[in-house]
Amino acid sequence: MTDPILKVDGLKTYFRTEDGVVKAVDDVSFELKKGETLGIVGESGSGKSVTNLSVMRLIQTPPGEIAGGSVTFDGIDVLALPIDEVRKIRGKRIAMIFQDPMTSLNPFLKISKQLMEVTQLHLGHTKTQAREHALKMLQLVGIPDAEHRLDEYPHEFSGGMRQRVMIAMALSCEPELLIADEPTTALDVTIQAQILELIKDLKSRMGTSVILITHDLGVVAGMTDKIIVMYAGKVFEQAPTKELFSRPANPYTKGLLRSVPDPAHVQGKELYQIPGLPPDVANLPAGCPFAERCDRAEDICRREFPPFVEVAAGHHSLCHFAERVYEQSKSEVNS
Amino acid sequence: MLSFIIRRTLIIIPMALIVVTLTWGLVRLAPGNFYTGEKKLPAAIEANIKKKYGLDQPWYTQYGMMMSNIIRGDFGDSVKYQGQSVNEIITRHLPYSATIGILGYLLALLIGLSAGTFAALKQNSSFDYGSMSLAMLGLSVPNFVLGPLLVLVFSFWLYWLPPARWGGIAGLILPVCTLAAIYAAYIARLTRAGMLEVLRSDYIRTARAKGLDEKTVLFRHALRGGLVPVLSFTGPALAALLAGTVVVEKVFAIPGLGNIFIQSVFNRDEPLILGIVAFLSILIMVFNLIVDVCYGFLDPRIRYE
Ligand SMILES: Nc1ncnc2c1ncn2[C@@H]1O[C@H](COP(=O)(O)OP(=O)(O)OP(=O)(O)O)[C@@H](O)[C@H]1O
Ligand SMILES: [Mg+2]
């Protein structure tokens, strides 16, 4: 019965480009309760990053523009807020970790400075306080010899260590919402697991709500309470994590699930891939944007845009055949 | 860092000597010499002159003597301006070039950096288009057109500023502006490109995501990265500006080093040519070294050992 910490409703973010209007995010809605973790998955270009940058009002205008919808954070209408007020939320109440730790830290500034400026800004720390706090944060995220490393530059850190620094930076004001945009994509597998474990651990300690963006369903399985699946700027499916994994109600989700390598995966056997490529979001067809690649598409799919069907409580799917796909998944599980 | 600077400084001397040698070779290979004019000299006089300047010796003896003098810092006397040493001539004319050079450089930096940064911040605005068109113009209009044009407008039409000659601040304005134009244009374009790239970079997005205001994002996070490409241009540019720009000095009749250099070439005044060439090459190498050292301070990823 807790209030949602974040509510996104009918969000539309468009980019004006030479090839026309790119509808990067088109009518996306979701809700996140306090302490929950939401996973956002989808292929490259499906609008995951743009959705979350829109929440932070970090879309470059022009070419981008939030064309509609609303974002409500803890009862505040973020999109209506003057930018000065948004800045008070950024970094303090909502923090973000980015995909590529190699380029997301400023190469010209010492780590200490980059960490300290956050708490100096938001918590009114003096230099000494900020430095102490920065040190504490580095130790918290497991950076050895932190005292000494504070005075180093980003290039002296490995990728995994830099991502730890990013996490330390993001968490230094104990934000209520942490948005992690593919925090492990650029890292190698063992480091990936460590970073995810770290986020999980800090989340449970601080009670932070988390949005975890990834195109790897394997990553979100063990970490999230619910998942939204995005395709071509739209939410294709939305469900609690367990439900989504066991009873997907959308052919796109099923395709994504089939392409996750499972532990028993036979070496040498080729991994499944959804045929075709994601569509050009500047020129979407009239019908379902996935129809061209869908193995069960029928005429109606190419003609009409599909409805967003609620197949079970809290489980929605954007598909003309959502019910049937859902029933089929159910029977597959039973057999 | 220190050993890097020492090593680079030590290498400047042999490099300058190589440049001098090449110049000497070129001067000698070109037909003609300083003492023959329109009229041919009587054979006896020519022999005397040759003897006086050691030109009757074989070339390697001449080269050896010249080099041993130069290594001791003595470029000898000008063969045209009798009784004046090359060192004296350079010291006398350098201040003129240096004055307009340094002023032009500062003006170019001021205009270029601020226009470039502002254009990048307001990309595709009318300021951006306006200043970049102006920069394009600045790059494509040569000095020898811009200089006379400014003289025409500000001296002959408006009577605001003196058209030429050294003297007073008013006399400096036109040459300094002419000199600065092309560099300001270049720096503005480099700054804009550098800043645009940085402003789009991930770490600027990180800085914004921290809640920093745009002023802090610009000055603390963006400026350094944006200035790196400008730096490599400004070092050699300063050397070129200090050494005097031939065209501007000619147009405004300024008795600077550039003017003297041209004269020395026309006169085939070998010691003076070599002296100026050596001076310029050392100047350029010193400024390049300064730029490299500045890089080290600007960008922590660059480490010299
Ligand atoms: N500045 C921009 N100008 C034009 N189009 C843009 C811009 N930024 C994003 N887009 C477009 O918006 C769409 C969604 O991009 P987004 O970055 O949200 O994808 P994503 O789901 O995060 O993909 P990835 O997994 O590769 O990070 C893409 O088609 C992209 O081309
Ligand atoms: Mg992304």
XYZ file of C-alpha atoms and ligand atoms in Angstrom:
672
model
C 0.000 0.000 0.000
C 3.038 2.288 -0.191
C 2.897 5.263 -2.528
C 4.825 5.017 -5.755
C 8.168 6.811 -5.579
C 8.087 7.221 -9.350
C 5.167 7.258 -11.717
C 5.684 7.689 -15.438
C 2.521 8.162 -17.413
C 2.185 8.312 -21.196
C 5.726 9.641 -21.615
C 6.637 10.694 -25.152
C 10.145 11.819 -26.070
C 10.806 12.731 -29.677
C 13.924 13.759 -31.536
C 13.753 15.991 -34.559
C 16.332 14.738 -37.034
C 16.963 15.148 -40.732
C 15.243 11.811 -41.402
C 12.103 12.929 -39.628
C 10.777 12.730 -36.107
C 12.332 9.874 -34.134
C 9.776 8.698 -31.616
C 12.384 7.299 -29.255
C 9.885 6.935 -26.430
C 6.223 6.787 -27.350
C 3.569 6.485 -24.693
C 5.519 4.728 -21.966
C 3.957 4.253 -18.530
C 5.173 2.485 -15.434
C 5.229 2.775 -11.698
C 7.834 2.053 -9.062
C 7.066 1.667 -5.387
C 9.461 2.635 -2.602
C 12.188 0.051 -2.187
C 11.249 -1.817 -5.348
C 13.555 -2.704 -8.188
C 12.307 -2.342 -11.727
C 14.077 -3.902 -14.674
C 13.852 -2.345 -18.122
C 14.924 -4.649 -20.930
C 14.870 -4.431 -24.680
C 17.144 -4.522 -27.688
C 19.462 -1.688 -28.572
C 17.593 1.446 -29.616
C 14.334 0.482 -27.941
C 14.285 3.685 -25.884
C 15.476 2.490 -22.477
C 18.069 5.195 -21.964
C 15.901 7.955 -23.382
C 13.077 7.000 -21.010
C 15.309 7.402 -18.000
C 17.125 10.475 -19.240
C 13.666 11.997 -19.675
C 12.877 11.239 -16.037
C 16.004 13.201 -15.086
C 15.199 15.904 -17.659
C 18.597 15.218 -19.240
C 17.385 15.144 -22.848
C 19.287 17.607 -25.023
C 16.820 20.123 -26.431
C 17.105 20.481 -29.395
C 17.086 17.929 -31.010
C 15.129 16.140 -28.289
C 11.863 17.161 -26.742
C 9.523 15.663 -24.193
C 6.351 15.822 -26.230
C 3.861 14.533 -23.745
C 3.042 12.580 -20.640
C 3.998 13.096 -17.057
C 6.699 12.066 -14.624
C 5.797 12.161 -10.953
C 8.571 11.656 -8.446
C 7.449 11.453 -4.830
C 4.387 13.509 -5.682
C 6.382 16.140 -7.618
C 5.494 16.797 -11.245
C 9.048 16.676 -12.575
C 8.285 17.805 -16.110
C 6.595 20.990 -14.873
C 9.397 21.893 -12.484
C 11.705 24.841 -13.217
C 15.153 23.516 -14.155
C 16.743 24.905 -10.974
C 14.418 22.736 -8.928
C 15.195 19.721 -11.095
C 18.886 20.256 -10.320
C 18.132 19.964 -6.631
C 16.675 16.514 -7.289
C 19.410 15.308 -9.636
C 22.264 13.692 -7.796
C 20.518 14.104 -4.462
C 17.192 12.297 -4.676
C 17.590 10.577 -8.045
C 21.040 9.425 -9.069
C 22.171 7.737 -12.230
C 24.933 5.316 -13.176
C 25.846 5.146 -16.825
C 26.689 2.418 -19.246
C 30.327 3.145 -19.900
C 32.483 3.794 -16.837
C 35.458 4.464 -19.099
C 33.947 7.663 -20.466
C 31.513 8.686 -17.741
C 34.105 10.099 -15.368
C 35.845 13.352 -16.163
C 39.398 12.418 -17.228
C 40.738 15.832 -16.224
C 39.687 15.832 -12.590
C 40.834 13.813 -9.608
C 38.407 11.227 -8.277
C 38.271 13.095 -4.978
C 37.059 16.269 -6.648
C 34.416 14.441 -8.647
C 33.079 12.727 -5.547
C 33.325 15.733 -3.263
C 31.463 18.139 -5.486
C 28.259 16.135 -5.088
C 28.026 16.375 -1.327
C 29.401 19.908 -1.273
C 26.550 20.843 -3.566
C 23.685 18.911 -2.037
C 24.612 18.331 1.581
C 26.470 21.571 2.134
C 29.640 19.739 3.117
C 32.857 21.636 3.723
C 35.933 20.417 1.904
C 37.076 18.347 4.873
C 33.652 16.809 5.435
C 33.249 16.085 1.734
C 36.624 14.395 1.579
C 35.877 12.247 4.582
C 32.545 11.314 3.082
C 34.136 10.522 -0.280
C 36.617 8.258 1.458
C 33.824 6.481 3.288
C 31.933 5.957 0.050
C 34.963 4.513 -1.732
C 35.465 2.092 1.123
C 31.780 1.200 1.023
C 31.950 0.196 -2.636
C 35.016 -1.892 -1.928
C 37.887 0.076 -3.374
C 41.088 -1.050 -1.667
C 43.552 1.564 -0.438
C 40.841 4.204 -0.854
C 42.663 6.943 1.067
C 45.436 6.889 -1.448
C 43.278 6.345 -4.517
C 41.193 9.434 -3.835
C 43.932 11.553 -5.306
C 44.225 9.601 -8.498
C 42.715 10.315 -11.875
C 40.141 8.085 -13.616
C 42.673 6.674 -16.087
C 44.525 5.093 -13.170
C 41.491 2.903 -12.417
C 40.373 -0.271 -14.175
C 36.900 -0.461 -15.709
C 35.381 -2.279 -12.783
C 36.965 0.093 -10.292
C 35.676 3.079 -12.233
C 32.178 1.685 -12.154
C 32.570 1.344 -8.395
C 33.579 4.989 -8.275
C 30.476 5.849 -10.322
C 28.340 3.907 -7.872
C 30.008 5.609 -4.910
C 29.310 8.946 -6.547
C 25.695 8.095 -7.281
C 25.022 6.858 -3.765
C 26.875 9.569 -1.884
C 23.715 11.543 -1.063
C 21.730 8.381 -0.338
C 19.273 8.933 -3.184
C 15.750 7.594 -2.981
C 15.952 6.368 -6.553
C 18.966 4.936 -8.327
C 18.838 4.547 -12.097
C 21.482 2.152 -13.366
C 21.695 2.291 -17.151
C 23.411 -0.915 -18.232
C 25.929 -0.627 -15.405
C 27.774 -3.782 -16.388
C 27.616 -3.930 -20.179
C 31.117 -2.586 -20.646
C 32.670 -4.889 -18.056
C 33.839 -8.459 -18.244
C 31.767 -11.249 -16.790
C 33.309 -11.747 -13.356
C 33.389 -8.003 -12.730
C 29.758 -7.808 -13.897
C 28.665 -10.184 -11.173
C 30.600 -8.237 -8.529
C 29.051 -4.918 -9.555
C 25.519 -6.339 -9.567
C 26.108 -7.904 -6.179
C 27.325 -4.534 -4.923
C 24.225 -2.724 -6.168
C 22.009 -5.376 -4.622
C 23.821 -5.134 -1.315
C 23.768 -1.334 -1.135
C 20.146 -1.278 -2.158
C 19.113 -3.508 0.692
C 21.220 -1.516 3.149
C 19.948 1.903 2.123
C 16.444 0.957 1.040
C 16.935 2.664 -2.301
C 14.491 2.097 -5.141
C 16.289 0.989 -8.269
C 15.665 1.038 -11.998
C 18.008 -1.395 -13.681
C 18.320 -1.062 -17.436
C 19.817 -3.854 -19.472
C 19.401 -5.767 -22.665
C 20.369 -8.951 -20.887
C 17.384 -10.686 -19.324
C 19.744 -12.909 -17.365
C 20.915 -9.897 -15.372
C 17.463 -8.762 -14.227
C 16.167 -12.202 -13.277
C 17.700 -12.330 -9.838
C 17.527 -8.672 -8.984
C 14.188 -7.147 -9.875
C 10.650 -7.178 -8.559
C 9.106 -6.356 -11.895
C 10.138 -5.860 -15.461
C 9.065 -3.815 -18.415
C 10.055 -4.954 -21.875
C 10.557 -2.182 -24.418
C 10.549 -2.294 -28.181
C 10.599 0.612 -30.653
C 9.892 3.165 -27.941
C 6.906 1.275 -26.572
C 6.256 -0.949 -23.589
C 5.594 -4.384 -25.053
C 5.142 -6.259 -21.853
C 5.032 -5.470 -18.179
C 4.861 -8.011 -15.372
C 6.288 -9.095 -12.035
C 9.650 -10.718 -12.664
C 8.664 -14.290 -11.830
C 5.510 -14.056 -13.876
C 7.341 -12.624 -16.860
C 9.923 -15.353 -16.853
C 7.501 -18.199 -16.377
C 4.487 -16.960 -18.381
C 5.503 -14.387 -21.005
C 2.490 -13.044 -22.887
C 4.296 -11.424 -25.792
C 6.141 -13.042 -28.710
C 8.900 -10.430 -28.437
C 9.529 -11.286 -24.797
C 9.531 -14.955 -25.690
C 12.166 -14.264 -28.308
C 14.287 -12.368 -25.807
C 13.936 -15.188 -23.280
C 14.968 -17.767 -25.831
C 18.127 -15.805 -26.568
C 19.355 -15.888 -22.965
C 22.094 -18.483 -22.623
C 21.128 -20.847 -19.803
C 23.726 -22.473 -17.560
C 23.141 -25.853 -19.185
C 23.796 -24.348 -22.567
C 25.667 -26.712 -24.826
C 28.951 -25.296 -26.027
C 29.127 -24.817 -29.760
C 25.378 -24.875 -30.234
C 24.323 -21.600 -31.766
C 22.350 -19.294 -29.540
C 18.858 -18.244 -30.651
C 18.471 -14.747 -32.014
C 15.293 -12.911 -32.964
C 15.420 -12.701 -36.770
C 15.705 -9.305 -38.437
C 16.676 -5.941 -37.010
C 14.885 -3.418 -34.776
C 12.799 -1.042 -36.893
C 13.658 2.523 -37.791
C 11.717 4.480 -35.175
C 11.504 7.472 -37.507
C 9.373 5.435 -39.934
C 7.190 2.997 -38.089
C 4.602 0.974 -40.010
C 0.923 1.348 -39.191
C 0.532 -2.006 -37.478
C 2.559 -3.702 -34.771
C 6.202 -2.569 -35.011
C 7.319 -6.125 -34.275
C 5.113 -7.802 -36.913
C 7.875 -8.118 -39.516
C 10.001 -10.177 -37.151
C 7.272 -12.060 -35.324
C 6.852 -15.772 -35.976
C 3.124 -15.763 -35.289
C 2.135 -12.504 -36.994
C -1.097 -12.490 -38.945
C -2.698 -9.962 -41.265
C -4.201 -7.935 -38.484
C -0.743 -7.387 -36.978
C 0.442 -5.563 -40.069
C -2.776 -3.549 -40.338
C -3.672 -2.483 -36.852
C -1.740 -1.291 -33.867
C -2.124 -3.892 -31.089
C -3.987 -3.251 -27.821
C -2.304 -3.258 -24.409
C -4.018 -6.243 -22.827
C -4.085 -7.105 -19.144
C -3.699 -10.888 -19.156
C -3.446 -11.214 -15.378
C -3.311 -8.809 -12.445
C -0.348 -6.479 -13.057
C 0.622 -8.312 -16.215
C 0.121 -6.423 -19.494
C 1.112 -7.240 -23.041
C 0.998 -5.220 -26.237
C -0.182 -7.853 -28.687
C -3.273 -8.798 -30.708
C -2.856 -12.328 -29.413
C -1.735 -11.575 -25.874
C -4.278 -13.912 -24.262
C -3.385 -16.802 -26.543
C 0.378 -16.355 -26.090
C -0.205 -16.194 -22.355
C -2.279 -19.406 -22.304
C 0.318 -21.131 -24.423
C 3.133 -20.099 -22.037
C 1.089 -21.399 -19.123
C 0.594 -24.795 -20.725
C 4.284 -24.961 -21.640
C 5.164 -24.448 -17.998
C 2.784 -27.177 -16.912
C 4.059 -29.734 -19.348
C 58.809 16.004 -16.071
C 62.031 17.892 -15.336
C 64.171 15.416 -17.207
C 61.743 15.654 -20.122
C 62.166 19.418 -20.223
C 65.952 19.163 -20.004
C 66.125 16.590 -22.756
C 63.880 18.621 -25.012
C 65.875 21.782 -24.317
C 69.151 20.077 -25.143
C 67.827 18.888 -28.451
C 66.889 22.412 -29.511
C 70.540 23.413 -30.173
C 71.455 20.620 -32.634
C 68.069 21.015 -34.342
C 68.691 24.721 -34.841
C 72.151 23.952 -36.247
C 70.640 21.536 -38.741
C 68.144 24.172 -39.832
C 70.978 26.676 -40.205
C 72.989 24.209 -42.271
C 70.101 23.537 -44.616
C 69.448 27.254 -45.000
C 73.111 27.885 -45.684
C 73.063 25.195 -48.354
C 70.016 26.684 -50.011
C 71.444 30.188 -50.000
C 74.652 28.930 -51.552
C 72.874 26.848 -54.165
C 70.800 29.789 -55.353
C 72.553 31.710 -58.137
C 73.967 35.161 -57.410
C 75.519 36.725 -54.311
C 75.437 39.833 -52.203
C 78.055 41.875 -54.006
C 76.942 41.574 -57.616
C 74.292 43.998 -58.679
C 73.114 44.986 -62.138
C 76.657 45.816 -63.120
C 79.465 43.326 -63.157
C 82.322 44.239 -60.785
C 85.918 44.532 -62.007
C 87.804 41.276 -61.432
C 90.295 42.810 -58.972
C 87.560 44.183 -56.731
C 85.660 40.927 -56.814
C 88.797 39.068 -55.755
C 89.284 41.484 -52.902
C 85.747 41.067 -51.649
C 86.043 37.308 -51.881
C 89.211 37.404 -49.885
C 87.735 39.677 -47.229
C 84.744 37.400 -46.611
C 86.710 34.203 -46.955
C 84.856 33.240 -50.118
C 88.091 32.153 -51.762
C 88.394 29.271 -49.329
C 86.962 25.843 -50.188
C 83.253 25.447 -49.140
C 83.963 23.151 -46.207
C 86.385 25.628 -44.662
C 83.777 28.366 -45.029
C 81.099 26.167 -43.544
C 83.347 25.162 -40.655
C 84.243 28.728 -39.830
C 80.637 29.847 -39.965
C 79.469 27.012 -37.764
C 82.173 27.495 -35.154
C 81.199 31.157 -34.899
C 77.514 30.385 -34.687
C 78.027 27.803 -31.969
C 79.671 30.538 -29.947
C 76.555 32.647 -30.503
C 78.254 34.973 -32.940
C 76.475 35.391 -36.241
C 78.949 37.952 -37.439
C 78.232 41.259 -39.136
C 75.651 41.928 -41.749
C 77.307 42.179 -45.134
C 74.777 44.788 -46.236
C 74.439 47.027 -43.199
C 78.115 47.693 -42.722
C 79.439 47.550 -39.196
C 76.236 46.226 -37.633
C 76.246 42.795 -36.079
C 73.414 40.396 -36.822
C 72.643 40.132 -33.120
C 72.272 43.901 -32.872
C 69.958 44.040 -35.854
C 67.710 41.307 -34.459
C 67.538 42.886 -31.004
C 66.713 46.219 -32.527
C 63.862 45.043 -34.722
C 62.383 42.301 -32.581
C 60.489 44.617 -30.156
C 58.317 45.978 -32.967
C 57.295 42.521 -34.101
C 56.905 41.299 -30.549
C 54.630 44.184 -29.581
C 52.115 43.704 -32.356
C 52.608 39.945 -32.152
C 51.778 39.638 -28.466
C 48.907 42.111 -28.676
C 47.530 40.320 -31.729
C 47.870 36.993 -29.972
C 46.033 38.148 -26.861
C 43.291 39.708 -28.957
C 42.952 36.542 -31.038
C 42.761 34.392 -27.895
C 40.189 36.642 -26.275
C 37.932 36.771 -29.318
C 38.518 33.195 -30.453
C 38.003 31.490 -27.112
C 34.916 33.414 -26.098
C 33.258 33.322 -29.511
C 34.044 29.617 -29.933
C 32.775 28.660 -26.492
C 29.634 30.719 -26.822
C 28.916 29.376 -30.297
C 29.237 25.815 -28.973
C 26.934 26.518 -26.049
C 24.328 28.018 -28.370
C 24.800 25.586 -31.219
C 22.733 26.425 -34.321
C 21.690 29.777 -32.871
C 22.031 32.955 -34.885
C 25.139 33.806 -32.842
C 26.640 30.460 -33.811
C 25.916 30.935 -37.512
C 26.969 34.581 -37.440
C 30.272 34.105 -35.668
C 31.203 31.019 -37.652
C 30.464 32.751 -40.980
C 32.641 35.606 -39.802
C 35.365 33.115 -38.867
C 35.103 31.515 -42.301
C 35.510 34.979 -43.805
C 38.452 35.699 -41.509
C 40.141 32.529 -42.693
C 39.575 33.128 -46.373
C 40.446 36.826 -46.604
C 44.237 37.079 -46.726
C 46.193 39.612 -44.671
C 47.220 41.615 -47.675
C 43.578 42.223 -48.533
C 42.277 42.762 -45.008
C 45.065 45.197 -44.041
C 44.561 47.640 -46.930
C 40.792 47.257 -46.558
C 40.941 48.319 -42.913
C 43.221 51.199 -43.848
C 40.775 52.263 -46.535
C 37.816 52.284 -44.186
C 39.299 53.523 -40.921
C 42.002 55.850 -42.237
C 40.885 57.193 -45.590
C 37.104 57.233 -45.176
C 36.543 57.692 -41.494
C 39.869 59.374 -40.623
C 39.854 57.571 -37.269
C 43.217 55.853 -37.297
C 46.604 56.437 -38.873
C 47.155 54.307 -41.971
C 50.714 53.166 -41.243
C 53.986 53.721 -39.429
C 55.039 53.086 -35.905
C 53.989 55.363 -33.082
C 51.331 55.590 -30.450
C 48.554 53.278 -29.494
C 46.342 54.452 -32.338
C 48.960 53.280 -34.781
C 48.902 49.809 -33.285
C 45.185 49.169 -33.671
C 44.993 48.390 -37.368
C 48.057 46.147 -37.627
C 47.120 44.258 -34.474
C 43.564 43.696 -35.729
C 44.799 42.584 -39.131
C 47.211 40.188 -37.511
C 44.658 38.858 -35.022
C 41.852 38.257 -37.518
C 43.015 34.996 -39.003
C 44.181 33.582 -35.669
C 40.968 34.596 -33.918
C 39.019 32.863 -36.670
C 41.092 29.730 -36.354
C 40.931 29.634 -32.563
C 37.168 30.253 -32.619
C 36.596 27.303 -34.919
C 38.910 25.020 -32.947
C 37.321 26.051 -29.662
C 33.816 25.525 -30.982
C 34.646 22.079 -32.347
C 36.467 21.089 -29.167
C 33.714 22.341 -26.897
C 30.971 20.720 -28.951
C 32.671 17.385 -28.695
C 33.178 17.731 -24.968
C 29.665 18.999 -24.305
C 28.279 15.876 -25.944
C 30.546 13.577 -23.989
C 29.434 11.142 -21.334
C 31.233 12.848 -18.492
C 29.383 16.088 -19.093
C 26.137 14.128 -18.869
C 27.429 12.715 -15.580
C 28.171 16.231 -14.339
C 24.655 17.354 -15.228
C 23.179 14.262 -13.611
C 24.889 15.298 -10.373
C 22.752 18.423 -10.315
C 25.537 20.903 -11.104
C 24.406 24.115 -12.758
C 25.436 24.940 -16.301
C 28.087 27.428 -15.208
C 29.880 24.826 -13.092
C 29.472 22.217 -15.796
C 31.097 24.578 -18.275
C 33.942 25.965 -16.201
C 34.803 22.997 -14.010
C 34.065 20.118 -16.339
C 33.956 21.144 -19.981
C 36.512 23.890 -20.500
C 39.703 21.912 -19.987
C 38.788 19.193 -22.423
C 37.570 21.746 -24.929
C 40.825 23.666 -24.782
C 43.151 20.758 -25.488
C 42.848 20.986 -29.294
C 43.258 24.771 -29.139
C 46.488 24.528 -27.188
C 48.433 22.698 -29.856
C 47.583 25.447 -32.281
C 48.353 28.412 -30.076
C 51.982 27.533 -29.296
C 53.349 27.651 -32.835
C 50.941 30.507 -33.552
C 52.560 32.588 -30.846
C 56.002 31.869 -32.239
C 54.889 32.901 -35.702
C 53.262 36.050 -34.354
C 56.286 37.054 -32.273
C 58.569 36.597 -35.210
C 56.513 39.093 -37.081
C 54.361 38.610 -40.031
C 55.965 39.783 -43.155
C 52.789 40.898 -44.868
C 51.364 42.940 -42.028
C 54.706 44.633 -41.409
C 54.983 45.501 -45.065
C 51.417 46.826 -45.339
C 51.744 49.026 -42.258
C 55.417 49.915 -42.753
C 56.487 48.528 -39.399
C 60.236 48.079 -39.015
C 59.906 44.613 -37.497
C 61.781 41.394 -37.909
C 59.587 40.192 -40.770
C 60.464 43.228 -42.837
C 64.147 42.824 -42.108
C 63.994 39.144 -42.961
C 62.554 39.867 -46.399
C 65.167 42.550 -46.959
C 67.955 40.194 -45.970
C 66.771 37.657 -48.518
C 66.606 40.261 -51.277
C 70.065 41.479 -50.303
C 71.470 37.950 -50.116
C 72.744 39.037 -46.713
C 73.839 35.568 -45.645
C 74.797 36.191 -41.990
C 71.549 38.043 -41.357
C 69.463 35.335 -43.064
C 71.125 32.628 -41.003
C 70.796 34.632 -37.804
C 67.087 35.209 -38.243
C 66.436 31.630 -39.311
C 68.288 30.309 -36.278
C 66.401 32.687 -34.002
C 63.007 31.727 -35.455
C 63.653 28.019 -35.334
C 64.720 28.219 -31.695
C 61.656 30.315 -30.932
C 59.311 27.789 -32.524
C 60.945 24.868 -30.747
C 60.789 26.661 -27.406
C 57.099 27.394 -27.816
C 56.394 23.832 -28.881
C 58.123 22.688 -25.731
C 56.026 25.090 -23.673
C 52.883 23.720 -25.316
C 53.899 20.166 -24.489
C 54.549 21.104 -20.894
C 51.154 22.813 -20.738
C 49.549 19.662 -22.107
C 50.993 17.789 -19.183
C 49.355 20.212 -16.781
C 46.055 20.282 -18.644
C 45.621 16.585 -19.221
C 46.583 14.220 -16.398
C 46.623 11.277 -18.805
C 49.766 12.699 -20.372
C 52.845 11.898 -18.366
C 56.377 12.628 -19.442
C 59.269 10.760 -18.134
N 20.269 12.735 -29.530
C 19.529 11.919 -30.312
N 19.164 12.315 -31.559
C 18.435 11.522 -32.348
N 18.000 10.303 -32.004
C 18.328 9.856 -30.791
C 19.093 10.636 -29.874
N 19.271 9.936 -28.732
C 18.619 8.763 -28.934
N 18.050 8.712 -30.149
C 17.277 7.613 -30.712
O 16.364 7.166 -29.771
C 16.208 5.775 -29.874
C 16.279 5.145 -28.500
O 17.582 5.305 -28.002
P 18.035 4.778 -26.576
O 19.402 5.317 -26.354
O 17.005 5.096 -25.562
O 18.092 3.227 -26.793
P 18.469 2.125 -25.719
O 17.269 1.279 -25.552
O 19.019 2.760 -24.499
O 19.560 1.303 -26.491
P 20.971 0.729 -25.979
O 20.698 -0.628 -25.452
O 21.790 0.690 -27.216
O 21.508 1.667 -24.952
C 17.244 5.256 -30.831
O 16.632 4.936 -32.052
C 18.168 6.430 -31.010
O 18.632 6.473 -32.328
Mg 21.012 2.905 -23.648
